[in-house]
Each structure stands twice: as structure tokens, then as C-alpha cells.
CSV table of C-alpha atoms in Angstrom, one decimal:
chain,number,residue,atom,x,y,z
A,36,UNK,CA,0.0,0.0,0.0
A,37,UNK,CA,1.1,3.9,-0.7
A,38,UNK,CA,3.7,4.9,2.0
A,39,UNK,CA,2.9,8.6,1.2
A,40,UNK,CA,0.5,10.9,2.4
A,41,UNK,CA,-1.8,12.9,0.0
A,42,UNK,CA,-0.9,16.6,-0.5
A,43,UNK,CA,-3.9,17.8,0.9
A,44,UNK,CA,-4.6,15.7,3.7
A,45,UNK,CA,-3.3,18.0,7.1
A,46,UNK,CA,-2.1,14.7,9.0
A,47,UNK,CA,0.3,12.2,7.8
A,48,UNK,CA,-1.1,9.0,8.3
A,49,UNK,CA,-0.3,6.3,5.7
A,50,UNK,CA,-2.2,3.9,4.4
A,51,UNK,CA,0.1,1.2,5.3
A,52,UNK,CA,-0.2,1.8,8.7
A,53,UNK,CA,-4.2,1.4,8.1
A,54,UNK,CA,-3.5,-2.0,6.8
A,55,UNK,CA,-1.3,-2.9,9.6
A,56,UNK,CA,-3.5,-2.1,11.9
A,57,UNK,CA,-6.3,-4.3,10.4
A,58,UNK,CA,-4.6,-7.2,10.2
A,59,UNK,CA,-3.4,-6.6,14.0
A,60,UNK,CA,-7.3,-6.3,15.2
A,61,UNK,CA,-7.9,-9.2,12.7
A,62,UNK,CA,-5.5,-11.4,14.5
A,63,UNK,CA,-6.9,-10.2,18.0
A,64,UNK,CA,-10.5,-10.9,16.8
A,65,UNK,CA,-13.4,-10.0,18.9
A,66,UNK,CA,-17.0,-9.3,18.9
A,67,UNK,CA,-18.9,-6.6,17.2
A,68,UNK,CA,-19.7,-3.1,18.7
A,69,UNK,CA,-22.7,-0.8,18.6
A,70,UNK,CA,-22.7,-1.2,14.6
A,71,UNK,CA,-23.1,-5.0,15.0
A,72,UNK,CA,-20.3,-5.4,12.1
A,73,UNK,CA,-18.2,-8.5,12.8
A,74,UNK,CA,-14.7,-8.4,11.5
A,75,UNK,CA,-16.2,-10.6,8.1
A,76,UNK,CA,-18.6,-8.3,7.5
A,77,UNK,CA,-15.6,-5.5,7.7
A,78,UNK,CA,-13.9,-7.4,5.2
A,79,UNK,CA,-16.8,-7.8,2.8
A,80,UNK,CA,-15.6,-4.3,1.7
A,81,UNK,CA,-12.4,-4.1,3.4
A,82,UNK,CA,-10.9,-1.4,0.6
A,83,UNK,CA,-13.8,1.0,1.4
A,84,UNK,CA,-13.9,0.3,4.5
A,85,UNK,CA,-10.0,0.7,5.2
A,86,UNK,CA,-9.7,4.2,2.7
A,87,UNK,CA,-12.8,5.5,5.0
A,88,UNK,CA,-10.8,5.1,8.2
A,89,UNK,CA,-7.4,6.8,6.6
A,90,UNK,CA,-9.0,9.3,5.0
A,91,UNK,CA,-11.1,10.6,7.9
A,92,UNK,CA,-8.0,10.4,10.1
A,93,UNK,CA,-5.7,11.9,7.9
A,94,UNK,CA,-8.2,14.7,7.3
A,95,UNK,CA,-8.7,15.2,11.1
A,96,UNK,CA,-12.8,14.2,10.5
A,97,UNK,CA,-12.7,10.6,12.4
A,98,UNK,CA,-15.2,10.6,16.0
A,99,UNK,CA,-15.7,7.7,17.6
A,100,UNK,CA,-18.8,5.8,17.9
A,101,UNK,CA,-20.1,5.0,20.6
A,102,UNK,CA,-18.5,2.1,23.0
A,103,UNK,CA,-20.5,-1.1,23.6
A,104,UNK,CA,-20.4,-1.5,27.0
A,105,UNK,CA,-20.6,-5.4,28.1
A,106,UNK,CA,-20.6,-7.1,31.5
A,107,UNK,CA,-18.4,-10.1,32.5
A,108,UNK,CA,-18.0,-11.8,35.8
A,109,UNK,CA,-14.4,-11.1,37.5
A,110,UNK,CA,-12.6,-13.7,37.8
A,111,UNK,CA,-12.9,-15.7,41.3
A,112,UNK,CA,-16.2,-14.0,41.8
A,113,UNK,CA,-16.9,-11.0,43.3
A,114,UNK,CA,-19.2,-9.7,41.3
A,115,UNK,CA,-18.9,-8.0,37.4
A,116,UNK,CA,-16.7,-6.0,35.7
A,117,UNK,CA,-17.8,-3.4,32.5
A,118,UNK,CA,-15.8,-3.6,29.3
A,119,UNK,CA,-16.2,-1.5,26.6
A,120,UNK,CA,-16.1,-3.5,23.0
A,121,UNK,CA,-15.7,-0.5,20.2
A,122,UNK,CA,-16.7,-1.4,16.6
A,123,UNK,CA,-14.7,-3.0,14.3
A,124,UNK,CA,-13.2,0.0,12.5
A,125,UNK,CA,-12.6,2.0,15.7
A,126,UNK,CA,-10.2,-0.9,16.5
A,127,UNK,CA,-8.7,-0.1,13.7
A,128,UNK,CA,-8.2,3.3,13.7
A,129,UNK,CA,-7.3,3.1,18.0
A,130,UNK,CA,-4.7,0.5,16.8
A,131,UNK,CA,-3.3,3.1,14.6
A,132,UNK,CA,-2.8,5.3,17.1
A,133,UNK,CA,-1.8,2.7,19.6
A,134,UNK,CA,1.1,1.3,17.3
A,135,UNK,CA,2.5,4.9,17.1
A,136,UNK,CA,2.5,5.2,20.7
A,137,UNK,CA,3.8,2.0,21.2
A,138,UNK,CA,7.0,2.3,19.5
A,139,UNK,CA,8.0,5.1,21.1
A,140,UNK,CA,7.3,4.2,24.5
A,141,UNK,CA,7.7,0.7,25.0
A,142,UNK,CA,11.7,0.9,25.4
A,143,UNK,CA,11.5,3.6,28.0
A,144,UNK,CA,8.8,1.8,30.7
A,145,UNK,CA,10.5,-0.1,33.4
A,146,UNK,CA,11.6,-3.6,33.5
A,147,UNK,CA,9.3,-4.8,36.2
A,148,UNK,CA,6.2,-3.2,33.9
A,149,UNK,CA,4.7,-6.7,32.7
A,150,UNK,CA,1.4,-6.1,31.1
A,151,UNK,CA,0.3,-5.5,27.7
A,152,UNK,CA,3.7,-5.6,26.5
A,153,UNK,CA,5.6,-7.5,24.2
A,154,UNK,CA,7.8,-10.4,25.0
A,155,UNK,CA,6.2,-10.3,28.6
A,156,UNK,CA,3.6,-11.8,30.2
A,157,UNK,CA,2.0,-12.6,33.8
A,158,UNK,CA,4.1,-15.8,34.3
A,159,UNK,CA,7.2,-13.7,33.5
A,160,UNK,CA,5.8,-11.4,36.6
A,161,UNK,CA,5.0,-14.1,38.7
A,162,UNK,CA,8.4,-15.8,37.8
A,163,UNK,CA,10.8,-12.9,39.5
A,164,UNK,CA,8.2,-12.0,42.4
A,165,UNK,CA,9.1,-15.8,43.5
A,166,UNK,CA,13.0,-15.1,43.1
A,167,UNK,CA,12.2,-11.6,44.8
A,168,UNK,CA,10.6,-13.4,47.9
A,169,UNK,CA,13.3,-15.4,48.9
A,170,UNK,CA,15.4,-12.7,49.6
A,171,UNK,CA,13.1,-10.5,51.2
A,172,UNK,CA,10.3,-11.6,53.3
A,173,UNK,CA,7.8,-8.8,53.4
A,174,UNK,CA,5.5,-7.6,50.1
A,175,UNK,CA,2.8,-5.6,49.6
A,176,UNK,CA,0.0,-7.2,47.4
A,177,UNK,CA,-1.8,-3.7,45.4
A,178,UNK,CA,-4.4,-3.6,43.9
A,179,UNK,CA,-6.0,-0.2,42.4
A,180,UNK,CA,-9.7,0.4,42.6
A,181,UNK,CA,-11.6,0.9,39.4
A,182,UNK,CA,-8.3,1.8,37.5
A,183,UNK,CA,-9.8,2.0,34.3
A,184,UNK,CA,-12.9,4.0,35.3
A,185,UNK,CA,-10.9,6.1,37.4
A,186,UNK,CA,-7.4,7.6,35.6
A,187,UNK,CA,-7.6,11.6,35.0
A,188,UNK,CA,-7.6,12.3,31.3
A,189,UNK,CA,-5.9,15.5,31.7
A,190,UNK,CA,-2.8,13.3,32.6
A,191,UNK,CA,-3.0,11.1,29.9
A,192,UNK,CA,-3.5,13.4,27.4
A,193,UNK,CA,-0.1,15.4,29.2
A,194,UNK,CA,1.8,12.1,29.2
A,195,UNK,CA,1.2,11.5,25.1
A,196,UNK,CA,2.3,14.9,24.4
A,197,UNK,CA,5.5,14.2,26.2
A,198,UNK,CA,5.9,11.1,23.7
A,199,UNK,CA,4.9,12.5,20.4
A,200,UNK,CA,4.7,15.5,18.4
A,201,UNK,CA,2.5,14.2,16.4
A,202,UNK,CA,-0.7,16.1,16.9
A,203,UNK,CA,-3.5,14.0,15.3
A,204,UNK,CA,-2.2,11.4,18.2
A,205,UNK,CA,-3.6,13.3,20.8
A,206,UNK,CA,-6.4,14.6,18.9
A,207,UNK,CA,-8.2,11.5,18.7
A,208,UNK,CA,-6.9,10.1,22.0
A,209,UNK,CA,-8.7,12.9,23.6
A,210,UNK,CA,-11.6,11.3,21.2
A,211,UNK,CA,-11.5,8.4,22.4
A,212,UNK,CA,-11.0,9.2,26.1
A,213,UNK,CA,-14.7,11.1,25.5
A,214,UNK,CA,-16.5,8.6,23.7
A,215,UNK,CA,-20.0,7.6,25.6
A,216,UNK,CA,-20.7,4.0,26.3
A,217,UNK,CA,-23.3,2.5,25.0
A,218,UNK,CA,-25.3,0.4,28.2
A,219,UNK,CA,-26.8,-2.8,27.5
A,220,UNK,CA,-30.1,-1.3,27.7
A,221,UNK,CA,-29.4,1.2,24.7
A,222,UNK,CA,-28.8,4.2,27.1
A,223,UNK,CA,-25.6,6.3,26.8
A,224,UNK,CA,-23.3,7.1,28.9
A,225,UNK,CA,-21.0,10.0,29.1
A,226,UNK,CA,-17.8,10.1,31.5
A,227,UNK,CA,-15.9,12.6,32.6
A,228,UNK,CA,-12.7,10.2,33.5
A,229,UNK,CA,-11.4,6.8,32.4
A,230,UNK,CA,-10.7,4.6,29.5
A,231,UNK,CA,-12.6,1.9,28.6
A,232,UNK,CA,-11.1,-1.3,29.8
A,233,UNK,CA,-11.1,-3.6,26.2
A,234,UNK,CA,-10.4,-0.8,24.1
A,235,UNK,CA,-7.2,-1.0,21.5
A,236,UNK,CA,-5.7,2.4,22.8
A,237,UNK,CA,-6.4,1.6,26.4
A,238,UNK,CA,-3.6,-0.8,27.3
A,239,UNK,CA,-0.9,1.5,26.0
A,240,UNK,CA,-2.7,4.6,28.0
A,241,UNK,CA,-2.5,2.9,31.0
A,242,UNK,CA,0.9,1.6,31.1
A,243,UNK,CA,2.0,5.1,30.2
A,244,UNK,CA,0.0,6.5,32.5
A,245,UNK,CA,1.3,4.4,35.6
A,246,UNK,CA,4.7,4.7,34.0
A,247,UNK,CA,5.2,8.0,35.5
A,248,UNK,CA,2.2,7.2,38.5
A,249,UNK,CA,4.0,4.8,40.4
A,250,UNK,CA,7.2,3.1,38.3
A,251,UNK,CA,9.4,5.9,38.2
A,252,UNK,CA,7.9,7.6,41.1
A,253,UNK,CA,8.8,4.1,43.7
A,254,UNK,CA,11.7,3.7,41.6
A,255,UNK,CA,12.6,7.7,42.6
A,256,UNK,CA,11.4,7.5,46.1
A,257,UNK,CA,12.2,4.5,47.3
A,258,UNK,CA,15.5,3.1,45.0
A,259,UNK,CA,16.0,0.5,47.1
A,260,UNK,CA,12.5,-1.4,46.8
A,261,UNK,CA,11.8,-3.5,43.9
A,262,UNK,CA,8.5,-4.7,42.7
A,263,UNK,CA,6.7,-6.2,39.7
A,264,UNK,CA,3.4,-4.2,38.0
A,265,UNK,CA,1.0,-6.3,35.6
A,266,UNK,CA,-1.8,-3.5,34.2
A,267,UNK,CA,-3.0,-2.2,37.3
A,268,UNK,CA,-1.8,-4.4,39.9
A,269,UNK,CA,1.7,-4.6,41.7
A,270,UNK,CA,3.6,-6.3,43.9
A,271,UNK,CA,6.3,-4.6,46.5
A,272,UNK,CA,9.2,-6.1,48.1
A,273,UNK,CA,10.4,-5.0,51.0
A,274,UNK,CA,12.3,-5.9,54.3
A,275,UNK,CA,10.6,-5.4,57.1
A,276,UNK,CA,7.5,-5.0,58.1
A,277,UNK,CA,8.4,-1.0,59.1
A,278,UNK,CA,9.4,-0.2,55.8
A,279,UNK,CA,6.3,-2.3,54.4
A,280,UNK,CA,4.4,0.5,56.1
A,281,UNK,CA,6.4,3.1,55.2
A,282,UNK,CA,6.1,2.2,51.4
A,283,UNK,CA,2.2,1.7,51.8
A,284,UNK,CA,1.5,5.1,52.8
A,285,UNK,CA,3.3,6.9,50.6
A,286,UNK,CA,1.6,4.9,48.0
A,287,UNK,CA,-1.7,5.6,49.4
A,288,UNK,CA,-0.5,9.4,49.2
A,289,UNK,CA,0.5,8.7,45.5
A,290,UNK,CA,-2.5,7.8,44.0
A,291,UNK,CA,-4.2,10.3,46.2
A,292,UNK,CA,-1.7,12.8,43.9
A,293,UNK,CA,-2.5,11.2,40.5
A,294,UNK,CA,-6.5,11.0,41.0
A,295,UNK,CA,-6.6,6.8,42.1
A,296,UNK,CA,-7.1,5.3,45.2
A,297,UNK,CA,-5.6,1.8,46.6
A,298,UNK,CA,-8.3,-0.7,47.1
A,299,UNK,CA,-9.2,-1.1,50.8
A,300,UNK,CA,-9.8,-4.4,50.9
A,301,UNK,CA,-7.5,-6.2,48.1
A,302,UNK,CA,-4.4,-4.0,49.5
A,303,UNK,CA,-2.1,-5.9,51.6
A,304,UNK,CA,0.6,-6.2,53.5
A,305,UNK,CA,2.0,-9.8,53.4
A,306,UNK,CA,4.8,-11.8,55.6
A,307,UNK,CA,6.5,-14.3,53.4
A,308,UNK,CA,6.6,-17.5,55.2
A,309,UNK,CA,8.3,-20.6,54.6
A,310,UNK,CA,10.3,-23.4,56.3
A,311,UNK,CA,12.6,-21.2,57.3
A,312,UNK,CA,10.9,-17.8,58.3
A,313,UNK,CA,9.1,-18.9,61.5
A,314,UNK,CA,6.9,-16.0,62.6
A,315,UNK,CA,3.4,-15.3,61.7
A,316,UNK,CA,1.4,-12.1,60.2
A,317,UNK,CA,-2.0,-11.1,60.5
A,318,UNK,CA,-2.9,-9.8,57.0
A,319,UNK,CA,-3.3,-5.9,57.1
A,320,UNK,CA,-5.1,-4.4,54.7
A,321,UNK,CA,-4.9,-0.5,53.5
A,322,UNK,CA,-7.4,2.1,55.1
């Protein structure tokens, strides 16, 4: 496909990029958004389909449907969680932008930053956290309430601009970040904060965003303490139970900083017991 933009088009978005990003949401598959177009139908008329999405974005004219929003029970129970399916050509167009992003930002996040990232995965996290524990006996198991609900979008949108110049980048980010979800029941609903968890752009978003919201800031303040992040939930090690404290609070002051909040109940302190650690820790969660 043409690598070059057309003359009059204000944003320089090429058409390759368009047709990488398909084949990227095409590979990832998933079901149909407020349009109910499936990924076949897309490709009944995928030309036409693909020029619309680089034309309106190269021309600055691409908003965002609506985003289906669809309930799923969390895992281990404890009730549901809302993701937000958008239609088949958002995906494509958000993978544009995510792609972009990507490039530019994966090299600089943090080596204990495990989610949504290439070459990584959960297991890789879970791997050094078990190396991690034997040589310190004290974690603290995080867990952020309602991330995705609840990150600022004036910080996200600040953090792109520190990663690209490119302006049509956070022009539809901002989009995107405004787009109303669609409720099961038809209804719509506008937000004033989050990204919808199952979105294309959102993975990237967040793992910029708590680049700078808690890697390099516990990296910063506390050099000494390593941990492990997967999406929105870490793991802390530290050496005592003092310092386990210590690192807790300023955490809970953190997120108080960067518009989040540690959840009350999943946010622990933890002893690390084995056969040769022989005392005994009553769980203390964050309040």
C-alpha cells in the first residue's frame, strides 16, 4: 500500500499503517460493537472500508462511535466487571494510534512493567516476584480500585504529548478518552474520566500512565525497593514490616496525587513465610 501521504490531507497517516492495523485487530479478533459489524462483514468491503478510516483520520474528520459496553464476571467472583467492545473499525483506527505510541514508548517503561507488553507476560511477573521473595520476606500485594474507570484524562493526554509530536495522536486520544458508552439497555453514557477497559488504545494509556504514577515515582522515592506491575496491579518487596508500612503510605498518598485510590480491601501487607521464616502475620489491609 502507498507509504505517502496525499498533499492535501493536514495529518500524515499512511495507508500502510491502516493496513497494519487491520490485520493486527484481525488477528486479535473480537466481537462486534454498537454497529453489530463482525470483522467478516468488515472485510466484505475491506478497501472501502480501510480508505474511510485513513481518509477521515488523515483529514482530522474521524469521531468515535459509541463504545458497547458489556458485562463479565471477574474472575474468582466478586461480582462484574464493565468492558467496553468498540466497533470494528474504531479498533482499527485506535490500533493506529496505539502502534504509534507503542513504538515510542515501549523501550522507556520499566523492566518490572509486565502487562500488555511485548515479549512479557503474567508468568514472566510471577516468575521474578518468587525469586524476589526469597530474599526479602515482606511484600505488599496492590491492587487499584476501578483503574480503568478512574485515571484523570488530563494526565493522559499530558503524558502523550511528552511522547509525540504528532498532533493527530492526541487529537483522537482525547476522542476516544470522550466517547460515551453504549449500556446494555441502549442508554448512553457520558464520563468525565477513564478509558474503557477492552479498548485498543487503552492498554498503552495505561501503562504510560502508571509509567510515571507509580514506576518511576517508587523507583525515585524508594531506589532500594523493587517490585513487579501487571496493568493495574503490583507487587512490593520490602524488608521489614516497618518499611512495608512506610512504602504503603506513601503509596496511598500517591495515588491520592494522580486522581486513584488503593483498594481497601484487596491492598495488603503480606509476611513471606516458609520453612525457614518462623513467625506469623496477621494480614493488614490498606485504610
Amino acid at each position: 500500500m502507498d507509504k505517502l501521504k496525499s498533499p492535501e490531507k493536514p495529518f500524515e497517516i499512511s495507508k500502510w499503517e491502516v493496513w497494519e492495523a487491520f490485520r493486527e485487530v484481525k488477528r486479535n479478533q473480537g466481537a462486534p460493537g454498537v454497529d453489530g459489524q463482525s470483522i467478516a462483514d468488515f472485510e466484505a468491503d475491506l478497501k472501502g472500508n480501510l480508505y474511510k478510516i485513513w481518509n477521515r483520520m488523515s483529514s482530522g474528520t474521524y469521531f468515535p462511535p459509541p463504545v458497547r459496553a458489556v458485562e463479565i464476571p471477574k474472575q474468582h467472583g466478586g461480582g462484574t466487571r464493565m468492558l467496553g467492545v468498540p466497533t470494528v473499525a474504531d479498533r482499527v483506527a485506535q490500533t493506529v494510534v496505539a502502534r504509534h505510541l507503542g513504538i515510542r514508548v515501549d523501550p522507556i517503561f520499566h523492566e518490572d512493567s509486565y502487562g500488555y507488553r511485548p515479549n512479557r507476560s503474567a508468568l514472566d511477573a510471577v516468575q521474578r516476584c518468587r525469586q524476589r521473595c526469597w530474599k526479602k520476606d515482606w511484600v505488599i500485594d496492590l491492587d487499584i480500585q476501578k483503574f480503568f474507570d478512574s485515571v484523570r484524562w488530563d494526565l493522559i493526554v499530558k503524558v502523550v504529548q511528552a511522547h509525540t509530536d504528532a498532533v493527530w495522536v492526541t487529537l483522537y486520544v482525547e476522542r476516544w478518552l470522550q466517547a460515551p458508552l453504549q449500556l446494555p439497555d441502549g442508554t448512553l453514557q457520558e464520563r468525565d474520566r477513564g478509558t474503557p477497559q477492552g479498548s485498543a488504545v487503552s492498554p498503552v494509556l495505561a501503562n504510560l500512565f502508571m509509567h510515571y504514577a507509580f514506576d518511576t515515582w517508587l523507583a525515585r522515592t524508594f531506589p532500594d525497593v523493587q517490585f513487579e506491575r501487571y496493568a493495574d496491579d503490583a507487587v512490593v518487596h520490602c524488608v521489614s514490616e516497618r518499611q512495608a508500612r512506610e512504602v504503603l503510605a506513601a503509596l496511598g498518598n500517591r495515588m491520592d496525587e494522580v486522581g486513584l485510590r488503593l483498594h481497601p480491601d484487596k491492598t495488603k501487607i503480606v509476611y513471606c513465610k516458609d520453612g525457614n521464616r518462623r513467625g506469623s502475620y496477621e494480614h493488614t489491609s490498606f485504610t
